[in-house]
JSON list of C-alpha atoms in Angstrom, two decimals:
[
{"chain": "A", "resi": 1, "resn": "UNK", "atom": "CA", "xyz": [-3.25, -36.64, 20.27]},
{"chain": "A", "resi": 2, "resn": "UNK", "atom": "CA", "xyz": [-6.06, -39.54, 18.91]},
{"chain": "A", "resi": 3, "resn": "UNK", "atom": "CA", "xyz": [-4.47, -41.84, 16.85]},
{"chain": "A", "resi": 4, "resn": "UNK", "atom": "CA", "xyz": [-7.29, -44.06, 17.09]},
{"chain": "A", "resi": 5, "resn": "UNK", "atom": "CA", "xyz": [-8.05, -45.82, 13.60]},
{"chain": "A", "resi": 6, "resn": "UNK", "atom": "CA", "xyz": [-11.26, -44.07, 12.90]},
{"chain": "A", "resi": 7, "resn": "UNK", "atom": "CA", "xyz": [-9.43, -40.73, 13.84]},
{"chain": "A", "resi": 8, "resn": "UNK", "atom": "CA", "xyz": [-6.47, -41.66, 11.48]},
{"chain": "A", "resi": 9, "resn": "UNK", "atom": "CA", "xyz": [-9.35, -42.44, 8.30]},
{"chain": "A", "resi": 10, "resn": "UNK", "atom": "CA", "xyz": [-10.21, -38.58, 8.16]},
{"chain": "A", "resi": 11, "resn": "UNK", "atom": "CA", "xyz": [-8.23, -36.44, 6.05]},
{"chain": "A", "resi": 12, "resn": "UNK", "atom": "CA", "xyz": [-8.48, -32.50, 5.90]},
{"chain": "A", "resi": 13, "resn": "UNK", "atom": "CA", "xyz": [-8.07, -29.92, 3.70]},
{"chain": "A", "resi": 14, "resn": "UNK", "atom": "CA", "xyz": [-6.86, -26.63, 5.48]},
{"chain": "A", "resi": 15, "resn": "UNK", "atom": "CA", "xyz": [-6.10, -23.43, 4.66]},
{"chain": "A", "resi": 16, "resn": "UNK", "atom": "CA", "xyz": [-3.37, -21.26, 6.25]},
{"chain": "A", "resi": 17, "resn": "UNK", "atom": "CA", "xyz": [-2.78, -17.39, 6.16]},
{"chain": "A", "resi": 18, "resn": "UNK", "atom": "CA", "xyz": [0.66, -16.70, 6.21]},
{"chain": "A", "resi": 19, "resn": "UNK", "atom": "CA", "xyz": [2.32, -14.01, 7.61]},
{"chain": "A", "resi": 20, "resn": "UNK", "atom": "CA", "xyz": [2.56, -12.06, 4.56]},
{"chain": "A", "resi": 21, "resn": "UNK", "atom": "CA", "xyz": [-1.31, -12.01, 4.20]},
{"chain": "A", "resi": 22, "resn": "UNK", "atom": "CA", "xyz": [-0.73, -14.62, 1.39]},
{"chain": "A", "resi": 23, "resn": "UNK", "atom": "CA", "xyz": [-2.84, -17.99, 1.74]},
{"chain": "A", "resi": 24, "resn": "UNK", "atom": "CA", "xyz": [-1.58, -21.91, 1.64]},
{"chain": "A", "resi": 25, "resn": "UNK", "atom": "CA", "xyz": [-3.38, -24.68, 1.06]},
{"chain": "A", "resi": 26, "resn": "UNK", "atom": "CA", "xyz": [-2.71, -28.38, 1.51]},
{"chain": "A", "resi": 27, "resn": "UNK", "atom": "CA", "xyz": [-3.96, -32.10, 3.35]},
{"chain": "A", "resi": 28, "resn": "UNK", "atom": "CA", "xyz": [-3.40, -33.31, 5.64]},
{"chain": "A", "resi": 29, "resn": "UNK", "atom": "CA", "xyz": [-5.05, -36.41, 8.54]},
{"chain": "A", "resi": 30, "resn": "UNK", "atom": "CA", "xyz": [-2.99, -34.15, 11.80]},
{"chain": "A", "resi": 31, "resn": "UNK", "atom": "CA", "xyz": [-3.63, -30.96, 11.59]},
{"chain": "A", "resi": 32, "resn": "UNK", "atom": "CA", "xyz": [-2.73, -29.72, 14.64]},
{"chain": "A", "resi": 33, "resn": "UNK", "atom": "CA", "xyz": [1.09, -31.27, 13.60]},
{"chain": "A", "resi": 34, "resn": "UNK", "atom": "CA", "xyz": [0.97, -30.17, 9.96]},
{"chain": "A", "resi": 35, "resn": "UNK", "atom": "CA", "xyz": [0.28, -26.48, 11.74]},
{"chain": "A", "resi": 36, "resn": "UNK", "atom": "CA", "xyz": [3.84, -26.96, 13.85]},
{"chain": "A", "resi": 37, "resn": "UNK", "atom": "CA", "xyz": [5.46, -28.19, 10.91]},
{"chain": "A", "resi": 38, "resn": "UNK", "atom": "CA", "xyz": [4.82, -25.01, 9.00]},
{"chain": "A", "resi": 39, "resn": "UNK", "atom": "CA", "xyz": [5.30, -22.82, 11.61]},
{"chain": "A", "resi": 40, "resn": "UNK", "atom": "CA", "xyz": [8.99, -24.44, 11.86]},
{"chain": "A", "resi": 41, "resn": "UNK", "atom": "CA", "xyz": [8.36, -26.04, 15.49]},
{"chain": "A", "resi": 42, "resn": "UNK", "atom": "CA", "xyz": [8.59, -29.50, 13.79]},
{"chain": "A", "resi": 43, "resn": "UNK", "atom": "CA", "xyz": [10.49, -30.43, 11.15]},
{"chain": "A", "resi": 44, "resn": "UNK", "atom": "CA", "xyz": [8.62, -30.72, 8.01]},
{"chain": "A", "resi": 45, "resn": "UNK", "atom": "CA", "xyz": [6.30, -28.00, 6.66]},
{"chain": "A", "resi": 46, "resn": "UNK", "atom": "CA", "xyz": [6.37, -26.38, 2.80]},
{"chain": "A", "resi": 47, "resn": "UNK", "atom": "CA", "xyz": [8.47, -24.33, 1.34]},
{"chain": "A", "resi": 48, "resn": "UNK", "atom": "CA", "xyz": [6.50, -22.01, 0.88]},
{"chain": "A", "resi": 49, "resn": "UNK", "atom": "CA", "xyz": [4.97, -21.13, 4.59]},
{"chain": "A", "resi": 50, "resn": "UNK", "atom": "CA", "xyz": [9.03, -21.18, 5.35]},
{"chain": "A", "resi": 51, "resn": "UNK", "atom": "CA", "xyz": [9.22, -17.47, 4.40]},
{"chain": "A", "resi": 52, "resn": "UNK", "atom": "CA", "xyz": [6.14, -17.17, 5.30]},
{"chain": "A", "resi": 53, "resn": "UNK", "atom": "CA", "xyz": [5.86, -17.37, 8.99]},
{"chain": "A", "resi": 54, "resn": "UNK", "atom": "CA", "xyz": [3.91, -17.37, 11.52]},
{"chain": "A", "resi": 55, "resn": "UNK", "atom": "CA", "xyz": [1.25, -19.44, 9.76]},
{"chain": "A", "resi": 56, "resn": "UNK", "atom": "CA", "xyz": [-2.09, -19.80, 11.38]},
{"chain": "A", "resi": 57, "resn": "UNK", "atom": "CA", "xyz": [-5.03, -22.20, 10.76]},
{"chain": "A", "resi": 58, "resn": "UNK", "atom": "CA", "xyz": [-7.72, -20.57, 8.78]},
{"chain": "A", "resi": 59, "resn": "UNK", "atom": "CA", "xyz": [-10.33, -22.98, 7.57]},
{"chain": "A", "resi": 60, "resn": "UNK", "atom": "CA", "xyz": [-10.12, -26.44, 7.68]},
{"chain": "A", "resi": 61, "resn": "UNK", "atom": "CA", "xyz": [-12.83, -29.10, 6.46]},
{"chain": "A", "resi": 62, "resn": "UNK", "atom": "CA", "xyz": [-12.53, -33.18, 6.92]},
{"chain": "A", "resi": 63, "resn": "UNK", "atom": "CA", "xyz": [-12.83, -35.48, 3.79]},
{"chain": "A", "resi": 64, "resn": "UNK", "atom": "CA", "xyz": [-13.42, -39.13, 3.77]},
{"chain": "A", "resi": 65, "resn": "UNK", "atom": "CA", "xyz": [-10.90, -40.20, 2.33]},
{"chain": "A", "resi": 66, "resn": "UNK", "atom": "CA", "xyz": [-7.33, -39.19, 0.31]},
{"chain": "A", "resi": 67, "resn": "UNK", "atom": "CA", "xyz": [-8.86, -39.05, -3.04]},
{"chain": "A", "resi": 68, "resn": "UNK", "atom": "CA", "xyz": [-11.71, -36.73, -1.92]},
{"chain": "A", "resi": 69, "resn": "UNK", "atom": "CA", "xyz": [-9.08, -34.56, -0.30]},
{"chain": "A", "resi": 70, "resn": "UNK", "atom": "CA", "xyz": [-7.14, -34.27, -3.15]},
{"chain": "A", "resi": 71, "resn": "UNK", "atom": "CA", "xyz": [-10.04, -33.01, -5.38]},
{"chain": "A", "resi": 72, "resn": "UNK", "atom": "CA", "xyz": [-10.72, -30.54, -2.72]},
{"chain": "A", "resi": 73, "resn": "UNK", "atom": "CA", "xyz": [-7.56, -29.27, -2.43]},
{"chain": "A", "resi": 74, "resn": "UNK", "atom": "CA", "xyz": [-7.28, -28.86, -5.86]},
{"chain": "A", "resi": 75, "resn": "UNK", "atom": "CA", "xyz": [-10.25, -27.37, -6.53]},
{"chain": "A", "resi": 76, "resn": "UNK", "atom": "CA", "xyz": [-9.73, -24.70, -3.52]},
{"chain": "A", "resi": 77, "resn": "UNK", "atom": "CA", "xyz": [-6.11, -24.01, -5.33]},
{"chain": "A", "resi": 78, "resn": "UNK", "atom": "CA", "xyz": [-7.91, -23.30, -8.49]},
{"chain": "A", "resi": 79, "resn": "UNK", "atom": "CA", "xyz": [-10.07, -20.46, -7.07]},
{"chain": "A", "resi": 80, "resn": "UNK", "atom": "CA", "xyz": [-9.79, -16.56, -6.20]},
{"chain": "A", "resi": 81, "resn": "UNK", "atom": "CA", "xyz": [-8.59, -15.87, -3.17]},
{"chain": "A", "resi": 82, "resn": "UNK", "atom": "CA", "xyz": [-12.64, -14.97, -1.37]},
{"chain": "A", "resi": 83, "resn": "UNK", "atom": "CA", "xyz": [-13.40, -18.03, -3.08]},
{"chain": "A", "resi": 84, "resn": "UNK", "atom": "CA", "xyz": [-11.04, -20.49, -1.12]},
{"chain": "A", "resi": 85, "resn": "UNK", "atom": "CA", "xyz": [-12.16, -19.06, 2.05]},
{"chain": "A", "resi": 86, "resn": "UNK", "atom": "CA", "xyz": [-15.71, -20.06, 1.32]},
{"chain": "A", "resi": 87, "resn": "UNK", "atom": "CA", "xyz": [-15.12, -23.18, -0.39]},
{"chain": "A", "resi": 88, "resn": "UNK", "atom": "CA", "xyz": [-13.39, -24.74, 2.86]},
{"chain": "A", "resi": 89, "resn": "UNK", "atom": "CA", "xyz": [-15.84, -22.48, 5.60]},
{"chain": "A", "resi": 90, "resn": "UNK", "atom": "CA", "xyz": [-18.99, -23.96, 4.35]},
{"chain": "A", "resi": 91, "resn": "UNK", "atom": "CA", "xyz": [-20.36, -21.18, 2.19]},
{"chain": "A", "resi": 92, "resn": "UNK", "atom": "CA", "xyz": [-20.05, -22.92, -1.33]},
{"chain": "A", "resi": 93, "resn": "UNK", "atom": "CA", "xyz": [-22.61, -26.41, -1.41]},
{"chain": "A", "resi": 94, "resn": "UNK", "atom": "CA", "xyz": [-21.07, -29.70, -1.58]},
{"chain": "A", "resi": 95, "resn": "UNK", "atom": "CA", "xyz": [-21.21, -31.13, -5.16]},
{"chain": "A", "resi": 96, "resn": "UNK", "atom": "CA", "xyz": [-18.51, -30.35, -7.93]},
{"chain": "A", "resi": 97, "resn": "UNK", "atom": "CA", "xyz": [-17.34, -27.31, -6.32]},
{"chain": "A", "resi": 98, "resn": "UNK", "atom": "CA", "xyz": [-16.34, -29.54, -2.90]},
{"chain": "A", "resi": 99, "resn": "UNK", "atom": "CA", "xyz": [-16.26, -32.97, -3.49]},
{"chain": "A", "resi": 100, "resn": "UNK", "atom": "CA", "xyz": [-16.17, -33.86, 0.23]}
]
């Protein structure tokens, strides 16, 4: 695990495919952690994905900082399903559709 300062600056906005097909978005800056926590091997994790499991890490894209993540996140939550998947795999450009 790099908890290195520059390493700790990055936040990402990942998107998980739950066990029941369904998908979960959220931010995080450890993913590999935020992944345990869902899948119940740390404590922590949504709600949701608690159902839900196993969870596994579908997309994932890093953002510069909180506020950028936030938009993102949003913004993924906001669109159809095929949508999300490209949005946070690289197929949408980067503008006002992903603000990272």
């Amino acid at each position: 695990m790099n908890t290195s300062p520059a390493c700790a600056a990055v936040w990402h906005v990942y998107l998980l495919e739950c066990g029941d097909g369904t998908l979960y978005c959220g931010i995080t800056r450890d993913l590999a952690r935020r992944v345990a926590q869902h899948n119940g091997l740390l404590p922590g994790g949504a709600r949701y994905t608690r159902g839900r499991r196993p969870v596994r890490l579908t997309a994932s894209l890093a953002c510069p900082d909180k506020g950028a993540a936030l938009r993102l996140e949003r913004a993924v939550k906001a669109r159809p399903r095929a949508q999300k998947l490209l949005m946070l795999c690289g197929g949408l450009s980067v503008g006002e559709d992903a603000p990272c």
